[in-house]
mmCIF file of C-alpha atoms and ligand atoms in Angstrom:
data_model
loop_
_atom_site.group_PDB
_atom_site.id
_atom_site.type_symbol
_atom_site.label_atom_id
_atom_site.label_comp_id
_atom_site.label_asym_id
_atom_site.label_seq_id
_atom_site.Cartn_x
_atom_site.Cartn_y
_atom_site.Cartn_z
ATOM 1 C CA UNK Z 23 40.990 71.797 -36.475
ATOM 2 C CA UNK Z 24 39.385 70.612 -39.708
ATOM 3 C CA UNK Z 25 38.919 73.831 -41.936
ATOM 4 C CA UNK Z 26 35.560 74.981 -43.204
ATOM 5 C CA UNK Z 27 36.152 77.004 -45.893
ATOM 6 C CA UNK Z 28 38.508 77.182 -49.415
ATOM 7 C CA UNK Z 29 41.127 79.401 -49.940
ATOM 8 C CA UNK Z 30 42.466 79.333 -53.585
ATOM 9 C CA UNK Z 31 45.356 81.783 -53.927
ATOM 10 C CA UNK Z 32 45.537 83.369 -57.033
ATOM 11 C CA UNK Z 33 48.799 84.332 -57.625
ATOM 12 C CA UNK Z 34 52.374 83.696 -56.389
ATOM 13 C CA UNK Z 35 52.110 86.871 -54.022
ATOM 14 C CA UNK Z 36 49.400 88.419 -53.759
ATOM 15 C CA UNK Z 37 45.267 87.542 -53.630
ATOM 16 C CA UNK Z 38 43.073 84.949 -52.468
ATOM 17 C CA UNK Z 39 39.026 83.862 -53.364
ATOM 18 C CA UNK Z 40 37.685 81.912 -50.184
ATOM 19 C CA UNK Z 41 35.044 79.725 -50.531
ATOM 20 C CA UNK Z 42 32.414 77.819 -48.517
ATOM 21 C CA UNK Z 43 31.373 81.326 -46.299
ATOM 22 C CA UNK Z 44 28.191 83.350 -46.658
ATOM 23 C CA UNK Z 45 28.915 86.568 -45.357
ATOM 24 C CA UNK Z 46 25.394 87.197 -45.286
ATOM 25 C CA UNK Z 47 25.258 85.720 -41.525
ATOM 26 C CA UNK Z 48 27.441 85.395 -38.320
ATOM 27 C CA UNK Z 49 30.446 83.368 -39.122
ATOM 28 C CA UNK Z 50 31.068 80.930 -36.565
ATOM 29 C CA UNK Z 51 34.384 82.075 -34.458
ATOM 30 C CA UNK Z 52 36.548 79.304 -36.155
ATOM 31 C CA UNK Z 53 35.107 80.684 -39.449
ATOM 32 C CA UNK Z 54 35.673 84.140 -38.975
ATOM 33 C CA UNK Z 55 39.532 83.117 -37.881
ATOM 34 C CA UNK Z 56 39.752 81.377 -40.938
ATOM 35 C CA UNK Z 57 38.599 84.244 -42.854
ATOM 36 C CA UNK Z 58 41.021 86.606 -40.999
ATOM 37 C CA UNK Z 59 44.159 84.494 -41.233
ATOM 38 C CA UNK Z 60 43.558 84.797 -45.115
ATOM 39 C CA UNK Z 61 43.347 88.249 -44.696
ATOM 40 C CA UNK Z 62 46.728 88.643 -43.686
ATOM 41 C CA UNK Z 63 47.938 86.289 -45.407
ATOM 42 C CA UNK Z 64 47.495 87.185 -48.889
ATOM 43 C CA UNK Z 65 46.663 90.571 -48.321
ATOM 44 C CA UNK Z 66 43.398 91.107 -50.431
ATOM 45 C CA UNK Z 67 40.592 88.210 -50.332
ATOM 46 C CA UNK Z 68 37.510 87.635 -52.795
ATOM 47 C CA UNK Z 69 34.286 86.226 -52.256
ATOM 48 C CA UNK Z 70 31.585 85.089 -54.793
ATOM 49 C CA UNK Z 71 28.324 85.100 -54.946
ATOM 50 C CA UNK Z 72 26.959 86.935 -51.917
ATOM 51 C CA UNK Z 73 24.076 89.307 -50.677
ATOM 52 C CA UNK Z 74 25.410 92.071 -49.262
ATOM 53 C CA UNK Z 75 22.856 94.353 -50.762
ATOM 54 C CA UNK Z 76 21.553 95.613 -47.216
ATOM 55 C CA UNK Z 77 23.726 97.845 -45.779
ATOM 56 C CA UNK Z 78 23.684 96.803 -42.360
ATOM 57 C CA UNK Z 79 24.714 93.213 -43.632
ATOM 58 C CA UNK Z 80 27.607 94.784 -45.647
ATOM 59 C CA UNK Z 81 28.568 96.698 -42.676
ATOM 60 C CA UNK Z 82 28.152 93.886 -40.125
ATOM 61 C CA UNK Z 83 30.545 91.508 -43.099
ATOM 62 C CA UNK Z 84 33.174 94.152 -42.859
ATOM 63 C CA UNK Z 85 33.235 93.774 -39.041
ATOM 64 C CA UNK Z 86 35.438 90.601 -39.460
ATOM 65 C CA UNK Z 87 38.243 92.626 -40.321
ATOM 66 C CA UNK Z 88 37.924 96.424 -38.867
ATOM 67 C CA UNK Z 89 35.249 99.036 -37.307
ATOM 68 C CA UNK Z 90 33.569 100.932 -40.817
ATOM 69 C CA UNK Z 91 34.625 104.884 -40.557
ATOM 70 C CA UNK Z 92 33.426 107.464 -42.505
ATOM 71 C CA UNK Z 93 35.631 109.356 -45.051
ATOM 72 C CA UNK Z 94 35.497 112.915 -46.522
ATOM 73 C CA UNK Z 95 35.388 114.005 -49.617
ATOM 74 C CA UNK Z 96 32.697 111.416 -51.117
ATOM 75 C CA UNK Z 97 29.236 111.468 -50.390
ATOM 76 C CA UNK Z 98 28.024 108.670 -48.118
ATOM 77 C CA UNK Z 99 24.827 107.036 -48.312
ATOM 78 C CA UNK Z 100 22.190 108.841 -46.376
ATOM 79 C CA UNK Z 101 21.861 107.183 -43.037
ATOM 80 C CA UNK Z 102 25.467 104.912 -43.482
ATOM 81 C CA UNK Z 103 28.203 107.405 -43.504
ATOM 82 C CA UNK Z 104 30.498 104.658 -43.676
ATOM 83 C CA UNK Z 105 29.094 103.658 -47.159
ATOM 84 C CA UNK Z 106 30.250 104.900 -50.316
ATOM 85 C CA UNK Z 107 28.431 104.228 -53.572
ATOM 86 C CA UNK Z 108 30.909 104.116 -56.301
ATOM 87 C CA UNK Z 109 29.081 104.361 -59.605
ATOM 88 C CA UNK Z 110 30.051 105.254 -63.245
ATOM 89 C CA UNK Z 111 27.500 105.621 -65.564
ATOM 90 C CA UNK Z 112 27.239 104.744 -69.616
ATOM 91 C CA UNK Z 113 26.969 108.440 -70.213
ATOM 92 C CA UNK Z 114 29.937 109.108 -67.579
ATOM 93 C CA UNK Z 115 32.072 108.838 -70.931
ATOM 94 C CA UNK Z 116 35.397 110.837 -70.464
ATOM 95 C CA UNK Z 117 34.850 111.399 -67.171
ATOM 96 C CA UNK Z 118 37.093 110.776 -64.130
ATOM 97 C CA UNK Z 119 37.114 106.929 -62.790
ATOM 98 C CA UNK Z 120 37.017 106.827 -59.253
ATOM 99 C CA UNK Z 121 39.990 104.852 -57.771
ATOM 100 C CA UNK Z 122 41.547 104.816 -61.348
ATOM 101 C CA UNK Z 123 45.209 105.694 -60.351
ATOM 102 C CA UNK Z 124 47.299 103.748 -58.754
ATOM 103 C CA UNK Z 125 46.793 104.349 -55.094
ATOM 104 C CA UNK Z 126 46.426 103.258 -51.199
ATOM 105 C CA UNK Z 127 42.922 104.662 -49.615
ATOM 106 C CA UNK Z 128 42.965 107.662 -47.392
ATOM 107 C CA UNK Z 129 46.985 108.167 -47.069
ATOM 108 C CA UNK Z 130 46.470 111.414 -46.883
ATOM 109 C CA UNK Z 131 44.747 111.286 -43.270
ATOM 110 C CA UNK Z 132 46.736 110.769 -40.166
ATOM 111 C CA UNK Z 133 45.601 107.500 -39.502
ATOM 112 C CA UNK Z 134 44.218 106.169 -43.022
ATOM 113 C CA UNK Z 135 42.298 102.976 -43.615
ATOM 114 C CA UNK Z 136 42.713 99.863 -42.412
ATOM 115 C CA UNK Z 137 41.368 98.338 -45.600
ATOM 116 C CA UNK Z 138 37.617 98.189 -47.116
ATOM 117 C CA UNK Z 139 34.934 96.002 -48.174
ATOM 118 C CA UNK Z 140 33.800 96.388 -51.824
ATOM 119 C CA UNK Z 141 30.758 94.927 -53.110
ATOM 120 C CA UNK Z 142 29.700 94.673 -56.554
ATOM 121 C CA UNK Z 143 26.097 95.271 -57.042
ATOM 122 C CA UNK Z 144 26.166 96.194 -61.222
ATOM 123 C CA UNK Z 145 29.382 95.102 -63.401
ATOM 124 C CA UNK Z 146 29.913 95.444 -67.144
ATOM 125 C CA UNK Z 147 29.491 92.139 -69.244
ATOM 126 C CA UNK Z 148 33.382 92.626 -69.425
ATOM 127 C CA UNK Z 149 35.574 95.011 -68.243
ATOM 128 C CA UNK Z 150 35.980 97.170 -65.074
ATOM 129 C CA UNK Z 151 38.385 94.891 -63.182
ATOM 130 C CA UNK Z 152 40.428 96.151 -59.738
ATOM 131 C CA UNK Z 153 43.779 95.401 -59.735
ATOM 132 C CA UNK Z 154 46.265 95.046 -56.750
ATOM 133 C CA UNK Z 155 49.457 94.952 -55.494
ATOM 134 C CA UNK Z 156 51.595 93.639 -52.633
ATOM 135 C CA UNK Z 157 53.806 96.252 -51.055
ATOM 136 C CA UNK Z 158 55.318 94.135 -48.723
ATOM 137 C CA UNK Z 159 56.265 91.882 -51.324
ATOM 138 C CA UNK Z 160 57.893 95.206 -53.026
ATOM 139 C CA UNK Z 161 59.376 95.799 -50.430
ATOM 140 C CA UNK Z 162 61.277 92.446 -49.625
ATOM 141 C CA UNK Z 163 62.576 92.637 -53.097
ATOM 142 C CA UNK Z 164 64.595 95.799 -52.884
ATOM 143 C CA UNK Z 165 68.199 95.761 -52.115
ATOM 144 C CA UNK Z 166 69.211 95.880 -48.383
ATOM 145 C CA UNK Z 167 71.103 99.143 -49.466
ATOM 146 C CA UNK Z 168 67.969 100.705 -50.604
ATOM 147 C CA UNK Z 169 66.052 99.114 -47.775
ATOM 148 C CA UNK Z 170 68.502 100.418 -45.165
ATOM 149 C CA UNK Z 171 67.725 103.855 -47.111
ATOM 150 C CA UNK Z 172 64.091 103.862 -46.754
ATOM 151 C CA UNK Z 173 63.672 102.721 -43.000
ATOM 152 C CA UNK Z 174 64.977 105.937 -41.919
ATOM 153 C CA UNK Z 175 62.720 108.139 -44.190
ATOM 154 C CA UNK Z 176 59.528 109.847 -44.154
ATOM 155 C CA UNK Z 177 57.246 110.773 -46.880
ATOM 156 C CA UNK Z 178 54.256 113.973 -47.115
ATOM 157 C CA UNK Z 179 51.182 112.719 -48.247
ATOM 158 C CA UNK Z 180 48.226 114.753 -49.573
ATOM 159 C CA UNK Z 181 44.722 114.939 -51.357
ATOM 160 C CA UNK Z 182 45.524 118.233 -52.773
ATOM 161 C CA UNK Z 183 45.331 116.385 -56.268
ATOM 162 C CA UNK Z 184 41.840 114.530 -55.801
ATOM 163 C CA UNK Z 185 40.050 116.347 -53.491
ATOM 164 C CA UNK Z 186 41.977 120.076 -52.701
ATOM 165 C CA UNK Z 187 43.063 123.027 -54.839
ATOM 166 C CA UNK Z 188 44.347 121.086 -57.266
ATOM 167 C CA UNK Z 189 41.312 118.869 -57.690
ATOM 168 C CA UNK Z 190 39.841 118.090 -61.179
ATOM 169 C CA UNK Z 191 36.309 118.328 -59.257
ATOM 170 C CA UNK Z 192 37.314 122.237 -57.729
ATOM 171 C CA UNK Z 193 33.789 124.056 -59.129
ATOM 172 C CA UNK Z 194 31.798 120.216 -59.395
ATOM 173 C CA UNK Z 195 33.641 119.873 -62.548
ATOM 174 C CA UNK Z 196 34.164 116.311 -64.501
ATOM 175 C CA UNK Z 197 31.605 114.592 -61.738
ATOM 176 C CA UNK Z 198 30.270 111.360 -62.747
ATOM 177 C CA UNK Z 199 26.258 111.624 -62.777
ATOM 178 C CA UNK Z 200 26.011 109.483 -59.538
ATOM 179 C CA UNK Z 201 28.546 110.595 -57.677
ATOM 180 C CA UNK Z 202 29.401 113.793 -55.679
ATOM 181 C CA UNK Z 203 33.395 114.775 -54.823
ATOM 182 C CA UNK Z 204 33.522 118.051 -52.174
ATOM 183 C CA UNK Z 205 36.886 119.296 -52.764
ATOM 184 C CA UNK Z 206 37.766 121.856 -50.135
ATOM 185 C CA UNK Z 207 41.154 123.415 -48.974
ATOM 186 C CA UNK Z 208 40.919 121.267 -46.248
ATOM 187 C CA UNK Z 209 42.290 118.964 -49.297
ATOM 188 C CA UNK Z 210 45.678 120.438 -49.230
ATOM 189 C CA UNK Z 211 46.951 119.597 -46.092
ATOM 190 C CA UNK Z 212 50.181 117.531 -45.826
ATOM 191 C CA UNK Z 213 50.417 114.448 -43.731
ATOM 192 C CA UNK Z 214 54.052 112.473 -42.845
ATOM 193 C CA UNK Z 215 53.665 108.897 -42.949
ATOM 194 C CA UNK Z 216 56.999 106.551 -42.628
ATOM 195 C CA UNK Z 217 58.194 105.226 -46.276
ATOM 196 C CA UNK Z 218 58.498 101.501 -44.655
ATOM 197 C CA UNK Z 219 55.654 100.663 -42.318
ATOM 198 C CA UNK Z 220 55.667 97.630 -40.165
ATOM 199 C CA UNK Z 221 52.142 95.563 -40.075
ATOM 200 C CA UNK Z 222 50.573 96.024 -36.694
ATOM 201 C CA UNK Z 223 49.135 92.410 -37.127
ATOM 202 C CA UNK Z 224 52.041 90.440 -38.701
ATOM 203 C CA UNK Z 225 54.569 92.582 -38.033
ATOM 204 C CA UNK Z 226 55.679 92.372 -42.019
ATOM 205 C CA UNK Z 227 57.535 95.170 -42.946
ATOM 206 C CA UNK Z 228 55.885 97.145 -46.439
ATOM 207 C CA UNK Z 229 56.543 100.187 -48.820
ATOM 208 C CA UNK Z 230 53.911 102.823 -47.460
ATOM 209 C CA UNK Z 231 54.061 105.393 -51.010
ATOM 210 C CA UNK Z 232 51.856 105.622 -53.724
ATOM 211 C CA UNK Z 233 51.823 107.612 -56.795
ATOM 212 C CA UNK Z 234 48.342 109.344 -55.998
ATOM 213 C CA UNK Z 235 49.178 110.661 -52.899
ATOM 214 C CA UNK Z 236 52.759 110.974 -51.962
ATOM 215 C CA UNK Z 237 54.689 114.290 -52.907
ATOM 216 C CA UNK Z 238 57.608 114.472 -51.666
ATOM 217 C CA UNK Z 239 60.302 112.330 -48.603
ATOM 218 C CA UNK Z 240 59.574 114.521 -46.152
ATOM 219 C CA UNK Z 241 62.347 117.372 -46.030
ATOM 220 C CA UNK Z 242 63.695 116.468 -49.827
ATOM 221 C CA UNK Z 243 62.056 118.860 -52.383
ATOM 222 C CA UNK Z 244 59.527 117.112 -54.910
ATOM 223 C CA UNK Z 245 62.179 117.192 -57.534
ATOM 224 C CA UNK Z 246 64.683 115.651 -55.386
ATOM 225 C CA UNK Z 247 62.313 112.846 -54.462
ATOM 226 C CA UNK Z 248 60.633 112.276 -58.223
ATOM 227 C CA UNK Z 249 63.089 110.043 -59.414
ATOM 228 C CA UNK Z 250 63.154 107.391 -56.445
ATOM 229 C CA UNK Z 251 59.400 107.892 -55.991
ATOM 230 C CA UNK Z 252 58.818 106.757 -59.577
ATOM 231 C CA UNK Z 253 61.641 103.856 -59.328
ATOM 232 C CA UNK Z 254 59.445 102.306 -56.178
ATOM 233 C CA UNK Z 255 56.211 103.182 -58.143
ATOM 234 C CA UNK Z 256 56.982 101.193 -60.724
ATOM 235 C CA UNK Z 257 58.625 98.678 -58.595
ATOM 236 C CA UNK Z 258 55.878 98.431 -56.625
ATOM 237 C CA UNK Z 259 53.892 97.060 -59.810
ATOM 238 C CA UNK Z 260 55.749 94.102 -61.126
ATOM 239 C CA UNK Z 261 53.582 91.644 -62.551
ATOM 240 C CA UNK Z 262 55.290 89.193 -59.672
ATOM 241 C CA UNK Z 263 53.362 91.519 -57.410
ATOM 242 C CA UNK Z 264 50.173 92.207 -58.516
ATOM 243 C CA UNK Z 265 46.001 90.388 -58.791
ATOM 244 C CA UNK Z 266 43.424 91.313 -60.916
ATOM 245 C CA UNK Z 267 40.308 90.611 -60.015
ATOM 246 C CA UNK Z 268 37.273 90.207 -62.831
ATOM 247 C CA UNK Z 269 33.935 90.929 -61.018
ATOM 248 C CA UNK Z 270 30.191 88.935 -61.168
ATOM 249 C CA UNK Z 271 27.327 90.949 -59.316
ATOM 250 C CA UNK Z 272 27.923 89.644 -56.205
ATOM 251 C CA UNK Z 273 31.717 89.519 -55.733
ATOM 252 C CA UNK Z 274 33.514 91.060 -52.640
ATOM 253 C CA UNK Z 275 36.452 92.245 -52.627
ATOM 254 C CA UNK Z 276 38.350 93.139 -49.193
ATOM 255 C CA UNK Z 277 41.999 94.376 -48.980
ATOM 256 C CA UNK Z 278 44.632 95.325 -46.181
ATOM 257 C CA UNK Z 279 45.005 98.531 -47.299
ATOM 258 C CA UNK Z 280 48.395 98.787 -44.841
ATOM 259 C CA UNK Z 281 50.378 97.080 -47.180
ATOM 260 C CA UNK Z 282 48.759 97.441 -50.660
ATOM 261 C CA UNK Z 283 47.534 99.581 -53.534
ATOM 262 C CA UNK Z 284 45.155 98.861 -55.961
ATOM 263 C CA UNK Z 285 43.493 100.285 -59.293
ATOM 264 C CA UNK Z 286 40.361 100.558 -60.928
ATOM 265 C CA UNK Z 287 40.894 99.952 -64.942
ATOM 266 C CA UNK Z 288 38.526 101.970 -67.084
ATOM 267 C CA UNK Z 289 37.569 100.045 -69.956
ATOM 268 C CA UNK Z 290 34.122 99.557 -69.872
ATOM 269 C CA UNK Z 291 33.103 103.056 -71.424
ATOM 270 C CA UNK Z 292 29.108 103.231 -72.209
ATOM 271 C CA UNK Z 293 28.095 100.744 -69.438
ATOM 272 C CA UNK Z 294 27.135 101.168 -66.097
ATOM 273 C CA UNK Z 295 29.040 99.526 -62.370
ATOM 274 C CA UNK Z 296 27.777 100.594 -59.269
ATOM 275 C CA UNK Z 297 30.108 98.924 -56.377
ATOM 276 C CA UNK Z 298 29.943 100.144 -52.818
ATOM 277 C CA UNK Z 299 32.484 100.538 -50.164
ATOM 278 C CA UNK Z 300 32.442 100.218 -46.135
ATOM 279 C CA UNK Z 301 35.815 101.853 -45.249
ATOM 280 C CA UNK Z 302 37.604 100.142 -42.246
ATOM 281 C CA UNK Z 303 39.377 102.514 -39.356
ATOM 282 C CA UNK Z 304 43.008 102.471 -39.592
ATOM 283 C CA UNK Z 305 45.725 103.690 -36.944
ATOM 284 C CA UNK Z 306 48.644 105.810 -37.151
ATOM 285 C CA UNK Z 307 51.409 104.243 -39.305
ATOM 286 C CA UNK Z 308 54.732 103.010 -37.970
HETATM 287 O O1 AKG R 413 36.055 100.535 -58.110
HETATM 288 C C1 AKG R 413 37.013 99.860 -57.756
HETATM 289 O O2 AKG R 413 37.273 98.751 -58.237
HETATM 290 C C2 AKG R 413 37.935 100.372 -56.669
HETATM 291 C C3 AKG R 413 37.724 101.809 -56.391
HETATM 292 C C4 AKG R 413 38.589 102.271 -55.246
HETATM 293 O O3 AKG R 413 39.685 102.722 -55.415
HETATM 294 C C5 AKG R 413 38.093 102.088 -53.878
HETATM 295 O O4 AKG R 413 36.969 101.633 -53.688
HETATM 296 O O5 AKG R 413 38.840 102.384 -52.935
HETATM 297 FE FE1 FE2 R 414 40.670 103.034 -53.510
#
């Protein structure tokens, strides 16, 4: 089968811009496979130059991958609860930076996301990048010691920090102008997720922890598990395992958030980038 589109990795592990596709309309099935296959592959794909402006496109785009689910927490668009606009402001100065920590989405729900579609509508004339990184790649790297280690364990997961007691927004404190964070007790609860989680598509094995939303391996205290958490966090983020991606209006973005992280970095202070997210369903990790 002749292939219809580019795919231009862009790095050894990690990341992938695809060319030749307008997400805009119905791929054609070979297409969309193509499209997919990348997907998995290199575990977060780009796209340039698109209008995805319309929700109902950026929804129907984000199809080729997963069913868009709503999240809590954020504030949806009206009428798309599976949208979230992601804006910070010039005057948001200070202020918190949504997605600015190191983290997987939604590991704090049983069954978190299978990934998202991001599309930039406003960007900064520089600045405001997303960086990502491979966790299955950090993962094959570790010792088999260590990897023998971490099949057996379990790690508690919660959004105490962003969106619970703990929560810098407790009060609708430190909000940026455009956006609105409910933290609620509902916040605190703990989730158990398994520290190495096999790929229900590839069947890859991956490092399922991040330092947003991972306490504790599940029946170690926090200061028991603090030091290994921290060696795998900063494991995870090895240059060999990490893509940054430098956004025009128009850029997509859409990762496999089962066996990633990624970052927002904050240095466009005093201008404005508005990007908006369609969440995709996840299942249960195992
Ligand atoms: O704004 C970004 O680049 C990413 C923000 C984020 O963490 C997310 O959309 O899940
Ligand atoms: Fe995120």
């Amino acid at each position: 089968m002749s292939s219809t589109i580019s795919v231009t990795p862009l790095t050894g592990s990690i990341g992938a811009e695809i060319g030749g596709v307008d997400l805009a309309v119905p791929l054609s099935n070979s297409q969309a496979a193509e499209v997919h296959a990348a997907f998995l592959e290199h575990h977060v794909i780009f796209f340039r130059d698109q209008d995805l402006s319309e929700p109902d496109r950026q929804k129907a785009a984000a199809r080729l991958f997963g069913e868009p689910v709503a999240i809590p927490f954020v504030k949806s668009l009206a009428d798309h609860p599976e949208i979230i606009d992601i804006v910070k402001e010039p005057e948001d100065v200070g202020k918190y930076n949504f997605g600015g920590n190191w983290h997987t989405d939604t590991t704090f729900l049983e069954t978190p996301a299978l990934g998202a579609l991001l599309y930039a509508l406003e960007v900064p004339s520089r600045g405001g990048d997303t960086l990502f990184a491979d966790m299955s790649a950090a993962y094959d790297t570790l010792s088999d010691g260590l990897k023998s280690t971490l099949n057996g364990l379990r790690a508690l997961h919660t959004g105490k920090r962003s969106y619970g007691s703990q929560s810098k927004f407790q009060g609708g404190k430190n909000q940026s102008v455009s956006m609105q964070i409910d933290a609620t007790e509902e916040g605190d609860k703990l989730v158990s997720h398994p520290v190495v989680r096999t790929h229900p598509e590839t069947g890859r094995k991956s490092l399922f922890l991040n330092p947003n939303y991972t306490v504790s391996f599940d029946g170690w205290t926090e200061a028991e598990s603090k030091p290994l958490l921290d060696f795998l966090h900063a494991h995870a983020i090895r240059d060999e395992f990490i893509c940054r991606f430098r956004w025009d209006a128009g850029s997509v973005a859409v990762w496999d958030n089962r066996c990633t992280m990624h970052r927002a970095v904050n240095d466009y202070e005093g201008m404005r980038r508005h990007v908006r997210r369609v969440t995709l369903d996840g299942d249960r990790p195992h």
